[in-house]
Short mmCIF file of C-alpha atoms and ligand atoms in Angstrom, two decimals:
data_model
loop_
_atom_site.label_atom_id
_atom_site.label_comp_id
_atom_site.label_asym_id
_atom_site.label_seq_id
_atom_site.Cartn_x
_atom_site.Cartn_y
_atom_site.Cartn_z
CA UNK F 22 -13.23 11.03 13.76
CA UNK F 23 -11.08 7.69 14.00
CA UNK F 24 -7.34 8.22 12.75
CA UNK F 25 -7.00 5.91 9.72
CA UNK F 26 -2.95 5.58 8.32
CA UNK F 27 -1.40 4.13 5.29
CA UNK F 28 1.23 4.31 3.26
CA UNK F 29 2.59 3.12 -0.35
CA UNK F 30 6.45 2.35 -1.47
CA UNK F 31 7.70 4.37 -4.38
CA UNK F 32 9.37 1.38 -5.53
CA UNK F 33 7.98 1.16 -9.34
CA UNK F 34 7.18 3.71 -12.38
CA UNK F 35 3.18 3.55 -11.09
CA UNK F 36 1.39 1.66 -8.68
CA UNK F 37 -0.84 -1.45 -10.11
CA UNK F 38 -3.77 -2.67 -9.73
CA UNK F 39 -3.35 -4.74 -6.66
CA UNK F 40 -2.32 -1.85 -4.67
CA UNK F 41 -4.65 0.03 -5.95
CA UNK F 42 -7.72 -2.47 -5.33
CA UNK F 43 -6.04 -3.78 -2.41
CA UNK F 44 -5.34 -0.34 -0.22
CA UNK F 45 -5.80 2.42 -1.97
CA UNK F 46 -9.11 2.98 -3.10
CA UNK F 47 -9.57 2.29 0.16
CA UNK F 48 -7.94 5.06 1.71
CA UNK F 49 -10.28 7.28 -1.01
CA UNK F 50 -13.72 6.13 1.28
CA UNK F 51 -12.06 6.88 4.24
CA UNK F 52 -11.48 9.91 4.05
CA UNK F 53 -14.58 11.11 4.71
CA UNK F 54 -15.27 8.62 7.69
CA UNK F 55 -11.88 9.29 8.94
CA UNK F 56 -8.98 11.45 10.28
CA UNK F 57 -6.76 10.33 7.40
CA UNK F 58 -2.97 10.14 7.12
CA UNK F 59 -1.27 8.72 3.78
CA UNK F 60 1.87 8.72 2.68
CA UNK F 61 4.96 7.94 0.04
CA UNK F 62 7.16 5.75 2.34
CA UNK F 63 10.30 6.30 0.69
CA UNK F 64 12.36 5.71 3.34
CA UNK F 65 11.11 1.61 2.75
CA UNK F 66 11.85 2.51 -0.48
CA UNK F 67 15.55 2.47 -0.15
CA UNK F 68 15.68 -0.49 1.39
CA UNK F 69 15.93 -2.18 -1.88
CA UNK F 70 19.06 -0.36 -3.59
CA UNK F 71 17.95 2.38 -6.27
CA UNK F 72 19.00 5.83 -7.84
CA UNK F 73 18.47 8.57 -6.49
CA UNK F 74 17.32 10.54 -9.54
CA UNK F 75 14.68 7.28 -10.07
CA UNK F 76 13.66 7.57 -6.38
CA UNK F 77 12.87 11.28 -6.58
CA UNK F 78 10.97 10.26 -9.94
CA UNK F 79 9.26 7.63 -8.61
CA UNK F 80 8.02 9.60 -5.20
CA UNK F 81 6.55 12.28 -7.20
CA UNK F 82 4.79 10.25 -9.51
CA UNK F 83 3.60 8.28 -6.70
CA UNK F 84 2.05 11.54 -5.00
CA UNK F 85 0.71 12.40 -8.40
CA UNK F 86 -1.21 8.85 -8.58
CA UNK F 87 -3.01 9.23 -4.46
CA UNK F 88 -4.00 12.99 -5.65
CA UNK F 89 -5.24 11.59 -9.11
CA UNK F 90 -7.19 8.53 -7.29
CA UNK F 91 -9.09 11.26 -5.31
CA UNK F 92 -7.40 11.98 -2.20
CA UNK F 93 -8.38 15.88 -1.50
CA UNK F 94 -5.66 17.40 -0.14
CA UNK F 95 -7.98 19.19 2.04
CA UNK F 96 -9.68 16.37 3.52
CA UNK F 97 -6.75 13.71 3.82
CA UNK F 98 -3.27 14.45 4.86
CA UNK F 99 -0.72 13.42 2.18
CA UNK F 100 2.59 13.33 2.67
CA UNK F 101 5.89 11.56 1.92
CA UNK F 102 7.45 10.02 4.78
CA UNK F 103 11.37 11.19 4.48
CA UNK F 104 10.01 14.77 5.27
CA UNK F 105 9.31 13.70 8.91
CA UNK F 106 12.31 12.98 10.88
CA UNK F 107 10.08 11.41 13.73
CA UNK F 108 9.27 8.28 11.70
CA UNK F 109 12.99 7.15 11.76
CA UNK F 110 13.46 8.44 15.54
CA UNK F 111 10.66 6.51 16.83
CA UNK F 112 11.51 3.20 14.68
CA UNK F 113 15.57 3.34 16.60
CA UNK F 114 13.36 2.96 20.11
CA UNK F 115 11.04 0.52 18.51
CA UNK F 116 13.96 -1.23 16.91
CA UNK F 117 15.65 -1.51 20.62
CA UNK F 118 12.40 -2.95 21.49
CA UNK F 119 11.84 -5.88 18.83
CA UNK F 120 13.56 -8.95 19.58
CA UNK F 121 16.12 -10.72 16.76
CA UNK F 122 13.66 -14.08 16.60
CA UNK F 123 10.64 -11.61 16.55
CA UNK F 124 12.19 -9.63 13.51
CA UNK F 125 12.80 -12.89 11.79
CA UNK F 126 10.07 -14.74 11.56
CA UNK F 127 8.42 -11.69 9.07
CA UNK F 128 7.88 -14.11 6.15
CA UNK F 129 8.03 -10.60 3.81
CA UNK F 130 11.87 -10.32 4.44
CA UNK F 131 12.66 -13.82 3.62
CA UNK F 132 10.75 -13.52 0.17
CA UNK F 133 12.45 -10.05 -0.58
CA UNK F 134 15.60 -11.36 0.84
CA UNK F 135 15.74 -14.90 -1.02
CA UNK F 136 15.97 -12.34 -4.80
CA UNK F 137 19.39 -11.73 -3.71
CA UNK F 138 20.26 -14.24 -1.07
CA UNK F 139 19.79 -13.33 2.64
CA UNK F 140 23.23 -12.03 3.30
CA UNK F 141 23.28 -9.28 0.75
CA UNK F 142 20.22 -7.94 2.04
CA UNK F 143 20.44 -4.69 3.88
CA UNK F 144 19.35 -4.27 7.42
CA UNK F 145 16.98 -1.58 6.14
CA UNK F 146 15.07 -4.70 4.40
CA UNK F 147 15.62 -6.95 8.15
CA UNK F 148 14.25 -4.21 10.16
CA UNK F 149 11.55 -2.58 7.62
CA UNK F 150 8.94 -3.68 9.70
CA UNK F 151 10.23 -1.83 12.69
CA UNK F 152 9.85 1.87 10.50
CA UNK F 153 6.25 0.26 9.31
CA UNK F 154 5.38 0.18 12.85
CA UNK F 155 6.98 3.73 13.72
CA UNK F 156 4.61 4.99 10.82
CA UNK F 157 1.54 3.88 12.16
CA UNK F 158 2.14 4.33 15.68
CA UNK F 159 3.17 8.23 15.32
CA UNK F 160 -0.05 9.40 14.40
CA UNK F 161 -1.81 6.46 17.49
CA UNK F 162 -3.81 5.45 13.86
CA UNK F 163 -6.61 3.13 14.96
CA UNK F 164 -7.28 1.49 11.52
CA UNK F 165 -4.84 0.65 8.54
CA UNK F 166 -6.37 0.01 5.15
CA UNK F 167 -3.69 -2.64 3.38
CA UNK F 168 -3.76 -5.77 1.53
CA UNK F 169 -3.52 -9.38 3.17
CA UNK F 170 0.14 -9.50 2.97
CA UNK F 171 0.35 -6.59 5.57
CA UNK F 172 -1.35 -8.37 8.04
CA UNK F 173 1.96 -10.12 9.66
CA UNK F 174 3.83 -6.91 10.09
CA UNK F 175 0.47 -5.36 11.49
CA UNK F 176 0.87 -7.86 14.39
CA UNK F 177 4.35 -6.91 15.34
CA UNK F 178 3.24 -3.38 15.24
CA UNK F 179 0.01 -4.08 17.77
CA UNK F 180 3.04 -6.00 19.82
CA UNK F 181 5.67 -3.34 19.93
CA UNK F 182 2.59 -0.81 21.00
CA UNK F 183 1.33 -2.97 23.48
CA UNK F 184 5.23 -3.85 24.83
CA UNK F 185 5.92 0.11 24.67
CA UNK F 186 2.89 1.04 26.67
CA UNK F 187 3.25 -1.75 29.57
CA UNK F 188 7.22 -0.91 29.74
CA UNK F 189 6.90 2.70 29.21
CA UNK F 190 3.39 4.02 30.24
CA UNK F 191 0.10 4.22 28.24
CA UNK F 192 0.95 5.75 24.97
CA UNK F 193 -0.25 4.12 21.34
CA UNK F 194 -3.04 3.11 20.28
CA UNK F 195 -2.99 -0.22 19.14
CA UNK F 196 -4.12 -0.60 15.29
CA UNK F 197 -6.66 -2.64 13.44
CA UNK F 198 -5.45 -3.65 9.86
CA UNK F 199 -8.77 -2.82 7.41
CA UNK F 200 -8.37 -5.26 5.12
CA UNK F 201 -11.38 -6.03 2.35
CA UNK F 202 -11.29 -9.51 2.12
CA UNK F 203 -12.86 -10.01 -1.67
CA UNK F 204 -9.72 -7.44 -2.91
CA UNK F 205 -6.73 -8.66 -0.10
CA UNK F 206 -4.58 -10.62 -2.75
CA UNK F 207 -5.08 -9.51 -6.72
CA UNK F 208 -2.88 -12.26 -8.05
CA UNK F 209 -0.04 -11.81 -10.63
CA UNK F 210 -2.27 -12.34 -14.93
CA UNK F 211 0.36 -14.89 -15.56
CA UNK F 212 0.54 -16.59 -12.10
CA UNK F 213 -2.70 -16.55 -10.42
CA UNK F 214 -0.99 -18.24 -7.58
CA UNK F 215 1.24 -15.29 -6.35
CA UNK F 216 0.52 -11.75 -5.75
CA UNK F 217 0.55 -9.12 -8.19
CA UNK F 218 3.87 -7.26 -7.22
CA UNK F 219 5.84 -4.37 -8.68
CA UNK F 220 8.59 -5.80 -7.82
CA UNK F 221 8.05 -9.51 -8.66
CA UNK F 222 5.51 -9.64 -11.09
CA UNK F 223 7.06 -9.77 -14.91
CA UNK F 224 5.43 -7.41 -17.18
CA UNK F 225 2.85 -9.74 -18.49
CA UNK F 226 1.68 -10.33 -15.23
CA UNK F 227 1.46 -6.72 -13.46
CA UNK F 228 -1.47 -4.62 -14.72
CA UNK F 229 -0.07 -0.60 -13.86
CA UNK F 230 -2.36 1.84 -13.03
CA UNK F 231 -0.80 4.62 -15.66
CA UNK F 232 -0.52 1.50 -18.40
CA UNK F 233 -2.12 2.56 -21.52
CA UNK F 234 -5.31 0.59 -22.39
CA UNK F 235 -3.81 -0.64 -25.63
CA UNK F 236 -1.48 -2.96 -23.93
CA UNK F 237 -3.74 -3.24 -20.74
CA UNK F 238 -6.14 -4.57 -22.83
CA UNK F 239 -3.74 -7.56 -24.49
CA UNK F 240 -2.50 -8.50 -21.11
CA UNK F 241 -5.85 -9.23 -19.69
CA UNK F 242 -6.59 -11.05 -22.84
CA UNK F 243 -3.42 -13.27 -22.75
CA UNK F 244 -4.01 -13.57 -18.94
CA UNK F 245 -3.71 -17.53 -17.64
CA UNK F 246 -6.52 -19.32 -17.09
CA UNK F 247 -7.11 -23.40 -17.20
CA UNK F 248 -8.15 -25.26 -19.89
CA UNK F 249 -12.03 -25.03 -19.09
CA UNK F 250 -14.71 -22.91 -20.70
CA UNK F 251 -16.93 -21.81 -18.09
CA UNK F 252 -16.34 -18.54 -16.27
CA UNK F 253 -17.39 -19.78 -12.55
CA UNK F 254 -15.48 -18.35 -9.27
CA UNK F 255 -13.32 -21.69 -7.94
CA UNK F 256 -10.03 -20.01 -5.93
CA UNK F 257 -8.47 -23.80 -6.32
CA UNK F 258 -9.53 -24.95 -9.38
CA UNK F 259 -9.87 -21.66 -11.68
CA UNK F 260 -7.49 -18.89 -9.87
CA UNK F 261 -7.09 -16.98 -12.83
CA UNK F 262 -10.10 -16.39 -13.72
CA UNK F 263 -11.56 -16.44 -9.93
CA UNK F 264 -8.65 -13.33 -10.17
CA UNK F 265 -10.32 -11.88 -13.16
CA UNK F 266 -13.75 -12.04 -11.53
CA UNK F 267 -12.96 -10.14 -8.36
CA UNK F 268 -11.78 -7.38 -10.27
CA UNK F 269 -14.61 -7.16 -12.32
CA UNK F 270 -16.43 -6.89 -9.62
CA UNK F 271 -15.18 -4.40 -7.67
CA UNK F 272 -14.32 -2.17 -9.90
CA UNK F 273 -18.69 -2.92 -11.98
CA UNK F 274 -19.79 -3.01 -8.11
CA UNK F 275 -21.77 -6.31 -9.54
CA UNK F 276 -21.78 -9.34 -7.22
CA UNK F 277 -19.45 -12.10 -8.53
CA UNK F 278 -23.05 -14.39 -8.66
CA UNK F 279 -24.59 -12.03 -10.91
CA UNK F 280 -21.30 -11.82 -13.01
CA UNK F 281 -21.17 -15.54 -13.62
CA UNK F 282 -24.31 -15.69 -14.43
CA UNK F 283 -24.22 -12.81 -17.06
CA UNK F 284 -21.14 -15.37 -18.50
CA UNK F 285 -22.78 -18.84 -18.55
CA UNK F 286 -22.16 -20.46 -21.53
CA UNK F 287 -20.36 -17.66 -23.47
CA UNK F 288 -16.68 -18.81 -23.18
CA UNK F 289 -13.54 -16.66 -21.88
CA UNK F 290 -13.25 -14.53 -24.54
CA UNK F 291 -16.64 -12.22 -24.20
CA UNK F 292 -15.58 -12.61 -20.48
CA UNK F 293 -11.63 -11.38 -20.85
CA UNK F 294 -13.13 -8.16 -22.89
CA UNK F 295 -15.23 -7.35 -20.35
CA UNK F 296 -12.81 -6.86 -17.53
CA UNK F 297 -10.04 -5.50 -19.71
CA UNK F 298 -13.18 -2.56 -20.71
CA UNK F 299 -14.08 -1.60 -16.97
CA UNK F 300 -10.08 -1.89 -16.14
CA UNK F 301 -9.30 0.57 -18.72
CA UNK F 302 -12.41 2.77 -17.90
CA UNK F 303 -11.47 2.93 -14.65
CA UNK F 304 -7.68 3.81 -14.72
CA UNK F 305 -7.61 6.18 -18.25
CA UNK F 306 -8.97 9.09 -15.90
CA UNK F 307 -6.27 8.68 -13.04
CA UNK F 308 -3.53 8.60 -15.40
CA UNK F 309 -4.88 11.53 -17.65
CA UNK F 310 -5.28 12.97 -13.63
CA UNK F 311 -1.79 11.66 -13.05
CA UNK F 312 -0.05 13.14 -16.56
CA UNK F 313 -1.42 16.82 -15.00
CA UNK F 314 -0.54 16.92 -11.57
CA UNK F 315 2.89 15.56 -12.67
CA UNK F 316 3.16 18.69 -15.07
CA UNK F 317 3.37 21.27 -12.48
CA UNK F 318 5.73 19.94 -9.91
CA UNK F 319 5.62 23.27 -8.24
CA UNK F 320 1.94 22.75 -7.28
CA UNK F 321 2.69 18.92 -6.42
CA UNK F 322 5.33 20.00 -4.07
CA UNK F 323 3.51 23.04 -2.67
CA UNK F 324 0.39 20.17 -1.98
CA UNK F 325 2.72 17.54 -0.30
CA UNK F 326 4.55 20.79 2.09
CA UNK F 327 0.60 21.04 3.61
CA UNK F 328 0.74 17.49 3.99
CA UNK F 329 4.42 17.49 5.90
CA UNK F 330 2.85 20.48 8.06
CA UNK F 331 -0.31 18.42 9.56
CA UNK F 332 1.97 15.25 10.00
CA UNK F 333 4.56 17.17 11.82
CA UNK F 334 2.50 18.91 14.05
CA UNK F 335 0.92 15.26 15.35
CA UNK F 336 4.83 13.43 14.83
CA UNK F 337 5.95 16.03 17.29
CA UNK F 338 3.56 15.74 19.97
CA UNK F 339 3.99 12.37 19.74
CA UNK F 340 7.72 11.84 19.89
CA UNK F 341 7.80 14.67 22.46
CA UNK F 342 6.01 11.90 24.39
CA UNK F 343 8.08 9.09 23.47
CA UNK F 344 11.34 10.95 24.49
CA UNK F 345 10.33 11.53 27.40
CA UNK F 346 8.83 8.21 28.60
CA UNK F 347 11.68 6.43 27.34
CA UNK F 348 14.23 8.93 29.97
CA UNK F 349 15.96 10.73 27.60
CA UNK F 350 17.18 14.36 28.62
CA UNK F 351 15.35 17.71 27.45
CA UNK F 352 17.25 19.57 24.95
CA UNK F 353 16.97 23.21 25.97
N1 AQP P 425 -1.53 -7.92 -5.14
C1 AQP P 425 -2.07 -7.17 -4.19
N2 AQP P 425 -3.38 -7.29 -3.87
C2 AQP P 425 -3.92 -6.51 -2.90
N3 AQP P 425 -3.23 -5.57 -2.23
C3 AQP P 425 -1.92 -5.41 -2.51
N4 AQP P 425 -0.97 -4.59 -2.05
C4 AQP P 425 0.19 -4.84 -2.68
N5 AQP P 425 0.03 -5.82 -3.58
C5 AQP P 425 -1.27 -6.20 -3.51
C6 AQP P 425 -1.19 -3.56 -1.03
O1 AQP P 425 -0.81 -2.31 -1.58
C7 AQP P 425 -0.31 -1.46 -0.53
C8 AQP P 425 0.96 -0.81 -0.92
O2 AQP P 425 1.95 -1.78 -1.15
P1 AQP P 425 3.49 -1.43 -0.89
O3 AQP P 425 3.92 -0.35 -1.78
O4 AQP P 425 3.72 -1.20 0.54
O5 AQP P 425 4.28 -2.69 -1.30
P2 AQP P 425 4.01 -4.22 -1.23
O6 AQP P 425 2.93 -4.61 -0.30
O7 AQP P 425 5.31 -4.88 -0.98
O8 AQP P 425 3.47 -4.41 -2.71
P3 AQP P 425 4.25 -4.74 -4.00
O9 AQP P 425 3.46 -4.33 -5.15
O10 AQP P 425 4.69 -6.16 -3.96
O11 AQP P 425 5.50 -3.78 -3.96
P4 AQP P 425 7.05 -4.10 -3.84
O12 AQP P 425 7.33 -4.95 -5.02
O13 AQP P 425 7.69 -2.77 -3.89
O14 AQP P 425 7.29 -4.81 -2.57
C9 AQP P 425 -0.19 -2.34 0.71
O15 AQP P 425 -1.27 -2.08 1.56
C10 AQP P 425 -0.28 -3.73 0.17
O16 AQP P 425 -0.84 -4.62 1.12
#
């Protein structure tokens, strides 16, 4: 089977609906078409600065959520990222591969970065990219399953691959992103124009995947639209509710023809209550899923230790590799 490899920041209370339109109900299907690896990248977590007790929180909560979207433990590999040293060994030899121009042009550090001004960013944030590609390349993954802001830093991983192998001797495989192009960019409910972001979006505008419906429900019925009436899919003209139509539609599995036809001449209201029913029919079983994994953390570790096992095994072999293509001395 094909290695497929993703991975999700513990950076908020729950993962939303982008991410989990976007990537992660993704990485569900392919598990059973592919060799899958998945993971909690907390080590890109820190590179925005956060507590420690919130970070441990947030990475088991964020386990809780892939097991509760149906990743089978036996089937996929889940794991959280700090657990295997290799990812941060192999991004110090990518890192001493990537150029300074090369590292900044990443148009995701400069939006990150321009929160706090450039200069108090960390160099975690500058060189994120670097451990991205040190994720993927690990496990030689041939396909990544992420949203459309992904696809830069995908590039620079395909180049550091391709760079390591002609310098170094054939040893990645260079990745494909796997992006689904009707799902690459759920937009923010009260600014259809940006992405929905757990770090960005204000609260009115992210929809969480552990919300409760009550205030799901308001949100997608105070979402912005335009001042028409007719529920049609126009990206330039009606991106709000163009938003609200794709994720009717993947989650009803109805084409967005048949949905604005179902709509004509009914107004935004019928429309709003719609989505905001198959959103909250949809996510009440993954949190109710969630709230029980998350309420024996001895089980939730015990599942992510298997995890850490498979990835370490194929980290190893890899890095073995890598250490000693790149001339550095055997440790006896
Ligand atoms: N709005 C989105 N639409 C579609 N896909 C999305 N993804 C994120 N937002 C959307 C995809 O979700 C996966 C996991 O994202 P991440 O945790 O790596 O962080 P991110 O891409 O930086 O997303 P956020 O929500 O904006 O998080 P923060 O605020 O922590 O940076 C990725 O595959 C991503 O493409």
């Amino acid at each position: 089977k094909p290695r497929v490899l993703s991975g999700i920041q513990p950076t908020a209370d729950s993962f939303h609906l982008g991410n989990y339109l976007g990537a992660i109900r993704q990485w569900v299907t392919m598990q059973e078409t592919h060799d899958a690896f998945y993971c909690v990248v907390d080590l890109h977590a820190i590179t925005i600065p956060v507590e420690a007790a919130t970070l441990r929180h947030r990475s088991r909560v964020a386990a809780a959520q892939l097991f509760a979207v149906g990743l089978d433990p036996e089937r996929a590999t889940v794991f959280v990222q700090s657990h295997i040293r290799e990812h941060t060994e192999l991004a110090w030899v990518l890192n001493c591969l990537t150029g300074m121009g090369e590292a900044g042009r990443m148009t995701q550090f400069k939006d990150k970065s321009a929160k706090f001004g450039e200069s108090a960013a960390s160099v975690g944030l500058f060189t994120y990219p670097i451990l991205q590609a040190a994720d993927i390349l690990l496990y030689h993954a041939e396909s990544v399953p992420v949203g459309a802001d992904q696809k830069q830093h995908l590039e620079l991983t395909r180049d550091l691959a391709q760079r390591f192998n002609h310098r170094f001797g054939d040893t990645f495989t260079l990745p494909q992103p796997h992006i689904v192009k009707s799902v690459e960019k759920i937009t923010d409910l009260q600014d259809p124009a940006a992405k929905m972001s757990k770090s960005s979006s204000s609260p009115q505008g992210i929809i969480d995947v552990l919300e409760q419906p009550g205030p799901m429900r308001k949100k997608i019925m105070r979402a912005v639209t335009d001042t028409g009436t007719e529920v049609a899919f126009d990206e330039e003209n009606k991106p709000g509710i163009s938003n609200l139509l794709r994720i009717q539609s993947a989650l009803s599995g109805t084409p967005i023809p048949d949905l604005v036809a179902r709509y004509e001449g009914q107004g935004y209201g019928t429309f709003k209550k719609d989505v905001a029913e198959v959103v909250a029919d949809t996510l009440t079983p993954i949190r109710e899923r969630t709230e029980k994994l998350l309420a024996d953390e001895g089980e939730l570790d015990r599942l992510l230790a298997i995890g850490a096992g498979r990835a370490r095994a194929v980290a190893q072999q890899t890095m073995a590799q890598v250490r000693e293509r790149v001339g550095f001395l055997p440790a006896y």
